[in-house]
Amino acid sequence: MDITKLEKILENKPKYRLKQANEAVFKNFISDWNEATFFTKDLRDKLNKECPLDIKADILVAKDKNSIKAKIKLFDGLEIESVLMRHADGRNTVCVSSQVGCPMNCAFCATGKMGFVRNLTASEILEQVIFFDRYIKNLKFKIKNYVTNVTFMGMGEPFLNYDNVMQSIKILNNKDFFNIGARSISVSTCGIVEGIKKFSEEGLQLNLAISLHAPSDKLRTELMPVNKTYSLKNILKSVDEYIKKTKRKVMFEYVLIKNVNDSDECAVQLAKLMRKKLYFVNLILYNKTGSFEPSETKRVGAFKKLLEKENINFVQRYRFGDDIKAACGQFATESKKA
Ligand code: SF4
């Protein structure tokens, strides 16, 4: 599916035709132009030929049915993964990928092991959200909302595909398309400082998250090689500039890995870094990937107690999709370079 072709195909038609087509794709989530009966048969055939709407994907549904993972096949045969998380309060969040693979090679991350294959186009990013909107539309039991939130926390480093990510965000946010509020869209970076600066200049109320995962340069460099280029000091400086400009809170993600970053000493170091008012920590329970293990429940409790004692703002993310490998650091496919 390449929705950017739509404008070109309909350029000689009256303007309202493009509006109708966009509504059909982005609000009514049709998956075949033959459903757009307001168009002539000839035009529907042309659209089906030149801008087909089908999305090829395999899905895996978690036992609790609250997380659904899609392995989406792209036009060139490569695959990406995205996850729909259904929250108890009615929100439906889609975690999208921004690249096929990832060049950042974080030690605990399955995507990093794939290496970098290519950037996704804006259309390929949006396709992931459309896929889940259609999935919700076709559920036998009706649920209240379509996709309400989008997070860029799937495969890839979004700020290394900045322009396509921003183009997709503007369409997600546009009321004539998905109409998803800026405050419901989050971008997570491993700390690309130039990207944080550009993001602060967008003038949108988007959410920024930093994948931190270690409280010292030494440990962070072991886990995330990107830390050699962007040290903690540089990242936090750019986050502070971002906060000054946007007045937005910034989330720091910290995935708890057994005997790696979950000691008392790590908690104390983390607390020292996170004392600022508009910082908050998102503690993530790691799902086993490769040689790393999740922290034990008792250890997680002790870690949290230390953060509490230091008055650090933190939340602990509910563990989604353990049984379908849908959690942070578990996105990977068998895709190979085409
Ligand atoms: S954690 Fe994020 S930045 Fe690191 S390798 Fe995985 S996808 Fe890339």
PDB file of C-alpha atoms in Angstrom, residues 115-275:
ATOM      1  CA  GLY A 115      21.435  -4.898  11.815  1.00  0.00           C
ATOM      2  CA  PHE A 116      20.087  -2.067   9.688  1.00  0.00           C
ATOM      3  CA  VAL A 117      18.253  -2.915   6.488  1.00  0.00           C
ATOM      4  CA  ARG A 118      16.451   0.278   5.414  1.00  0.00           C
ATOM      5  CA  ASN A 119      14.310   3.202   6.512  1.00  0.00           C
ATOM      6  CA  LEU A 120      10.539   2.942   6.276  1.00  0.00           C
ATOM      7  CA  THR A 121       8.626   5.460   4.178  1.00  0.00           C
ATOM      8  CA  ALA A 122       5.958   7.581   5.874  1.00  0.00           C
ATOM      9  CA  SER A 123       3.363   5.470   4.104  1.00  0.00           C
ATOM     10  CA  GLU A 124       4.858   2.244   5.501  1.00  0.00           C
ATOM     11  CA  ILE A 125       4.732   3.725   9.008  1.00  0.00           C
ATOM     12  CA  LEU A 126       1.086   4.724   8.578  1.00  0.00           C
ATOM     13  CA  GLU A 127       0.255   1.312   7.130  1.00  0.00           C
ATOM     14  CA  GLN A 128       0.960  -0.201  10.560  1.00  0.00           C
ATOM     15  CA  VAL A 129      -1.684   2.009  12.197  1.00  0.00           C
ATOM     16  CA  ILE A 130      -4.186   1.434   9.387  1.00  0.00           C
ATOM     17  CA  PHE A 131      -3.652  -2.313   9.744  1.00  0.00           C
ATOM     18  CA  PHE A 132      -4.752  -2.224  13.383  1.00  0.00           C
ATOM     19  CA  ASP A 133      -7.634   0.183  12.726  1.00  0.00           C
ATOM     20  CA  ARG A 134      -8.923  -2.354  10.199  1.00  0.00           C
ATOM     21  CA  TYR A 135      -8.301  -5.162  12.696  1.00  0.00           C
ATOM     22  CA  ILE A 136     -10.427  -3.355  15.307  1.00  0.00           C
ATOM     23  CA  LYS A 137     -13.128  -2.609  12.701  1.00  0.00           C
ATOM     24  CA  ASN A 138     -13.381  -6.302  11.857  1.00  0.00           C
ATOM     25  CA  LEU A 139     -13.457  -7.650  15.428  1.00  0.00           C
ATOM     26  CA  LYS A 140     -16.511  -9.808  16.118  1.00  0.00           C
ATOM     27  CA  PHE A 141     -17.048  -8.072  19.447  1.00  0.00           C
ATOM     28  CA  LYS A 142     -17.187  -4.301  19.218  1.00  0.00           C
ATOM     29  CA  ILE A 143     -14.760  -2.176  21.208  1.00  0.00           C
ATOM     30  CA  LYS A 144     -15.155   1.497  21.948  1.00  0.00           C
ATOM     31  CA  ASN A 145     -12.194   3.055  20.165  1.00  0.00           C
ATOM     32  CA  TYR A 146     -10.044   2.690  17.120  1.00  0.00           C
ATOM     33  CA  VAL A 147      -6.318   3.403  17.536  1.00  0.00           C
ATOM     34  CA  THR A 148      -6.046   6.256  20.041  1.00  0.00           C
ATOM     35  CA  ASN A 149      -2.274   6.392  20.672  1.00  0.00           C
ATOM     36  CA  VAL A 150       0.849   5.755  18.645  1.00  0.00           C
ATOM     37  CA  THR A 151       4.327   5.164  20.025  1.00  0.00           C
ATOM     38  CA  PHE A 152       7.486   4.987  17.945  1.00  0.00           C
ATOM     39  CA  MET A 153       9.104   2.252  20.027  1.00  0.00           C
ATOM     40  CA  GLY A 154       9.139  -0.657  17.606  1.00  0.00           C
ATOM     41  CA  MET A 155      11.978  -1.622  15.305  1.00  0.00           C
ATOM     42  CA  GLY A 156      14.494   1.086  14.515  1.00  0.00           C
ATOM     43  CA  GLU A 157      15.728   4.447  15.786  1.00  0.00           C
ATOM     44  CA  PRO A 158      13.096   7.027  14.748  1.00  0.00           C
ATOM     45  CA  PHE A 159      15.497   9.987  14.728  1.00  0.00           C
ATOM     46  CA  LEU A 160      17.654   8.261  12.120  1.00  0.00           C
ATOM     47  CA  ASN A 161      14.599   8.366   9.850  1.00  0.00           C
ATOM     48  CA  TYR A 162      13.546  11.817  11.018  1.00  0.00           C
ATOM     49  CA  ASP A 163      11.782  13.248   7.935  1.00  0.00           C
ATOM     50  CA  ASN A 164       9.643  10.191   7.241  1.00  0.00           C
ATOM     51  CA  VAL A 165       8.761   9.832  10.933  1.00  0.00           C
ATOM     52  CA  MET A 166       7.691  13.497  11.130  1.00  0.00           C
ATOM     53  CA  GLN A 167       5.716  13.242   7.886  1.00  0.00           C
ATOM     54  CA  SER A 168       3.816  10.269   9.290  1.00  0.00           C
ATOM     55  CA  ILE A 169       3.235  12.053  12.618  1.00  0.00           C
ATOM     56  CA  LYS A 170       1.724  15.058  10.853  1.00  0.00           C
ATOM     57  CA  ILE A 171      -0.717  12.777   9.018  1.00  0.00           C
ATOM     58  CA  LEU A 172      -1.560  10.880  12.236  1.00  0.00           C
ATOM     59  CA  ASN A 173      -2.269  14.217  13.892  1.00  0.00           C
ATOM     60  CA  ASN A 174      -4.236  15.747  10.981  1.00  0.00           C
ATOM     61  CA  LYS A 175      -7.962  15.910  11.711  1.00  0.00           C
ATOM     62  CA  ASP A 176      -8.800  15.011   8.093  1.00  0.00           C
ATOM     63  CA  PHE A 177      -6.790  11.806   8.429  1.00  0.00           C
ATOM     64  CA  PHE A 178      -6.321   9.877  11.722  1.00  0.00           C
ATOM     65  CA  ASN A 179      -7.020  12.805  14.065  1.00  0.00           C
ATOM     66  CA  ILE A 180      -4.796  11.380  16.824  1.00  0.00           C
ATOM     67  CA  GLY A 181      -3.862  14.143  19.294  1.00  0.00           C
ATOM     68  CA  ALA A 182      -0.189  15.158  19.452  1.00  0.00           C
ATOM     69  CA  ARG A 183      -0.221  14.354  23.183  1.00  0.00           C
ATOM     70  CA  SER A 184      -1.124  10.788  22.284  1.00  0.00           C
ATOM     71  CA  ILE A 185       1.904  10.343  20.026  1.00  0.00           C
ATOM     72  CA  SER A 186       5.285   9.412  21.567  1.00  0.00           C
ATOM     73  CA  VAL A 187       8.700   9.105  20.000  1.00  0.00           C
ATOM     74  CA  SER A 188      11.401   7.136  21.746  1.00  0.00           C
ATOM     75  CA  THR A 189      15.071   7.677  20.930  1.00  0.00           C
ATOM     76  CA  CYS A 190      18.230   6.037  22.182  1.00  0.00           C
ATOM     77  CA  GLY A 191      19.578   9.580  22.495  1.00  0.00           C
ATOM     78  CA  ILE A 192      20.336  11.042  19.054  1.00  0.00           C
ATOM     79  CA  VAL A 193      21.084  14.583  20.204  1.00  0.00           C
ATOM     80  CA  GLU A 194      20.543  16.288  16.814  1.00  0.00           C
ATOM     81  CA  GLY A 195      17.136  14.584  16.604  1.00  0.00           C
ATOM     82  CA  ILE A 196      16.129  15.798  20.089  1.00  0.00           C
ATOM     83  CA  LYS A 197      17.021  19.361  19.067  1.00  0.00           C
ATOM     84  CA  LYS A 198      15.029  19.174  15.812  1.00  0.00           C
ATOM     85  CA  PHE A 199      12.093  17.595  17.665  1.00  0.00           C
ATOM     86  CA  SER A 200      12.044  20.511  20.113  1.00  0.00           C
ATOM     87  CA  GLU A 201      11.546  22.867  17.178  1.00  0.00           C
ATOM     88  CA  GLU A 202       8.491  21.118  15.709  1.00  0.00           C
ATOM     89  CA  GLY A 203       6.041  23.185  17.743  1.00  0.00           C
ATOM     90  CA  LEU A 204       3.793  20.181  18.411  1.00  0.00           C
ATOM     91  CA  GLN A 205       2.777  18.831  21.837  1.00  0.00           C
ATOM     92  CA  LEU A 206       4.320  15.423  21.167  1.00  0.00           C
ATOM     93  CA  ASN A 207       5.871  13.172  23.821  1.00  0.00           C
ATOM     94  CA  LEU A 208       9.579  12.475  23.892  1.00  0.00           C
ATOM     95  CA  ALA A 209      11.010   9.357  25.514  1.00  0.00           C
ATOM     96  CA  ILE A 210      14.665   8.486  25.997  1.00  0.00           C
ATOM     97  CA  SER A 211      15.783   4.841  26.095  1.00  0.00           C
ATOM     98  CA  LEU A 212      18.154   5.175  29.027  1.00  0.00           C
ATOM     99  CA  HIS A 213      18.539   1.645  30.450  1.00  0.00           C
ATOM    100  CA  ALA A 214      21.729   2.401  32.404  1.00  0.00           C
ATOM    101  CA  PRO A 215      22.633   5.129  34.918  1.00  0.00           C
ATOM    102  CA  SER A 216      26.358   5.436  34.129  1.00  0.00           C
ATOM    103  CA  ASP A 217      28.335   5.955  30.917  1.00  0.00           C
ATOM    104  CA  LYS A 218      30.348   2.823  31.595  1.00  0.00           C
ATOM    105  CA  LEU A 219      27.353   0.491  31.818  1.00  0.00           C
ATOM    106  CA  ARG A 220      25.405   2.331  29.135  1.00  0.00           C
ATOM    107  CA  THR A 221      28.255   2.013  26.655  1.00  0.00           C
ATOM    108  CA  GLU A 222      28.340  -1.742  27.327  1.00  0.00           C
ATOM    109  CA  LEU A 223      24.605  -2.055  26.708  1.00  0.00           C
ATOM    110  CA  MET A 224      24.137   0.641  24.070  1.00  0.00           C
ATOM    111  CA  PRO A 225      27.113   1.408  21.809  1.00  0.00           C
ATOM    112  CA  VAL A 226      25.446   4.708  20.805  1.00  0.00           C
ATOM    113  CA  ASN A 227      26.619   6.008  24.194  1.00  0.00           C
ATOM    114  CA  LYS A 228      30.147   6.298  22.796  1.00  0.00           C
ATOM    115  CA  THR A 229      28.876   9.028  20.465  1.00  0.00           C
ATOM    116  CA  TYR A 230      26.253  10.609  22.738  1.00  0.00           C
ATOM    117  CA  SER A 231      27.243  10.455  26.390  1.00  0.00           C
ATOM    118  CA  LEU A 232      24.703  10.711  29.205  1.00  0.00           C
ATOM    119  CA  LYS A 233      25.842  14.264  29.888  1.00  0.00           C
ATOM    120  CA  ASN A 234      25.201  15.327  26.273  1.00  0.00           C
ATOM    121  CA  ILE A 235      21.830  13.596  26.148  1.00  0.00           C
ATOM    122  CA  LEU A 236      20.632  15.134  29.403  1.00  0.00           C
ATOM    123  CA  LYS A 237      21.828  18.567  28.277  1.00  0.00           C
ATOM    124  CA  SER A 238      19.795  18.301  25.073  1.00  0.00           C
ATOM    125  CA  VAL A 239      16.783  17.005  27.039  1.00  0.00           C
ATOM    126  CA  ASP A 240      17.005  20.035  29.350  1.00  0.00           C
ATOM    127  CA  GLU A 241      17.080  22.347  26.329  1.00  0.00           C
ATOM    128  CA  TYR A 242      14.085  20.457  24.924  1.00  0.00           C
ATOM    129  CA  ILE A 243      12.171  20.922  28.194  1.00  0.00           C
ATOM    130  CA  LYS A 244      13.065  24.614  28.333  1.00  0.00           C
ATOM    131  CA  LYS A 245      11.681  25.114  24.850  1.00  0.00           C
ATOM    132  CA  THR A 246       8.601  22.874  24.985  1.00  0.00           C
ATOM    133  CA  LYS A 247       7.730  22.780  28.731  1.00  0.00           C
ATOM    134  CA  ARG A 248       6.921  19.100  28.111  1.00  0.00           C
ATOM    135  CA  LYS A 249       7.715  16.242  30.495  1.00  0.00           C
ATOM    136  CA  VAL A 250      10.255  13.710  29.231  1.00  0.00           C
ATOM    137  CA  MET A 251      10.051  10.010  29.915  1.00  0.00           C
ATOM    138  CA  PHE A 252      13.189   7.924  30.524  1.00  0.00           C
ATOM    139  CA  GLU A 253      12.744   4.242  29.809  1.00  0.00           C
ATOM    140  CA  TYR A 254      14.647   1.826  31.979  1.00  0.00           C
ATOM    141  CA  VAL A 255      14.316  -1.866  31.254  1.00  0.00           C
ATOM    142  CA  LEU A 256      15.231  -3.934  34.316  1.00  0.00           C
ATOM    143  CA  ILE A 257      17.686  -6.715  33.435  1.00  0.00           C
ATOM    144  CA  LYS A 258      18.772  -9.280  36.021  1.00  0.00           C
ATOM    145  CA  ASN A 259      22.268  -8.690  37.449  1.00  0.00           C
ATOM    146  CA  VAL A 260      22.987  -6.068  34.798  1.00  0.00           C
ATOM    147  CA  ASN A 261      21.310  -2.774  35.716  1.00  0.00           C
ATOM    148  CA  ASP A 262      19.059  -3.657  38.672  1.00  0.00           C
ATOM    149  CA  SER A 263      21.404  -3.317  41.660  1.00  0.00           C
ATOM    150  CA  ASP A 264      20.888  -0.910  44.570  1.00  0.00           C
ATOM    151  CA  GLU A 265      23.870   1.039  43.289  1.00  0.00           C
ATOM    152  CA  CYS A 266      22.211   1.450  39.877  1.00  0.00           C
ATOM    153  CA  ALA A 267      18.981   2.639  41.552  1.00  0.00           C
ATOM    154  CA  VAL A 268      20.877   5.262  43.553  1.00  0.00           C
ATOM    155  CA  GLN A 269      22.801   6.415  40.448  1.00  0.00           C
ATOM    156  CA  LEU A 270      19.565   6.565  38.461  1.00  0.00           C
ATOM    157  CA  ALA A 271      17.886   8.609  41.201  1.00  0.00           C
ATOM    158  CA  LYS A 272      20.754  11.100  41.087  1.00  0.00           C
ATOM    159  CA  LEU A 273      20.263  11.596  37.339  1.00  0.00           C
ATOM    160  CA  MET A 274      16.474  11.817  37.490  1.00  0.00           C
ATOM    161  CA  ARG A 275      15.954  14.480  40.158  1.00  0.00           C
TER     162      ARG A 275
END
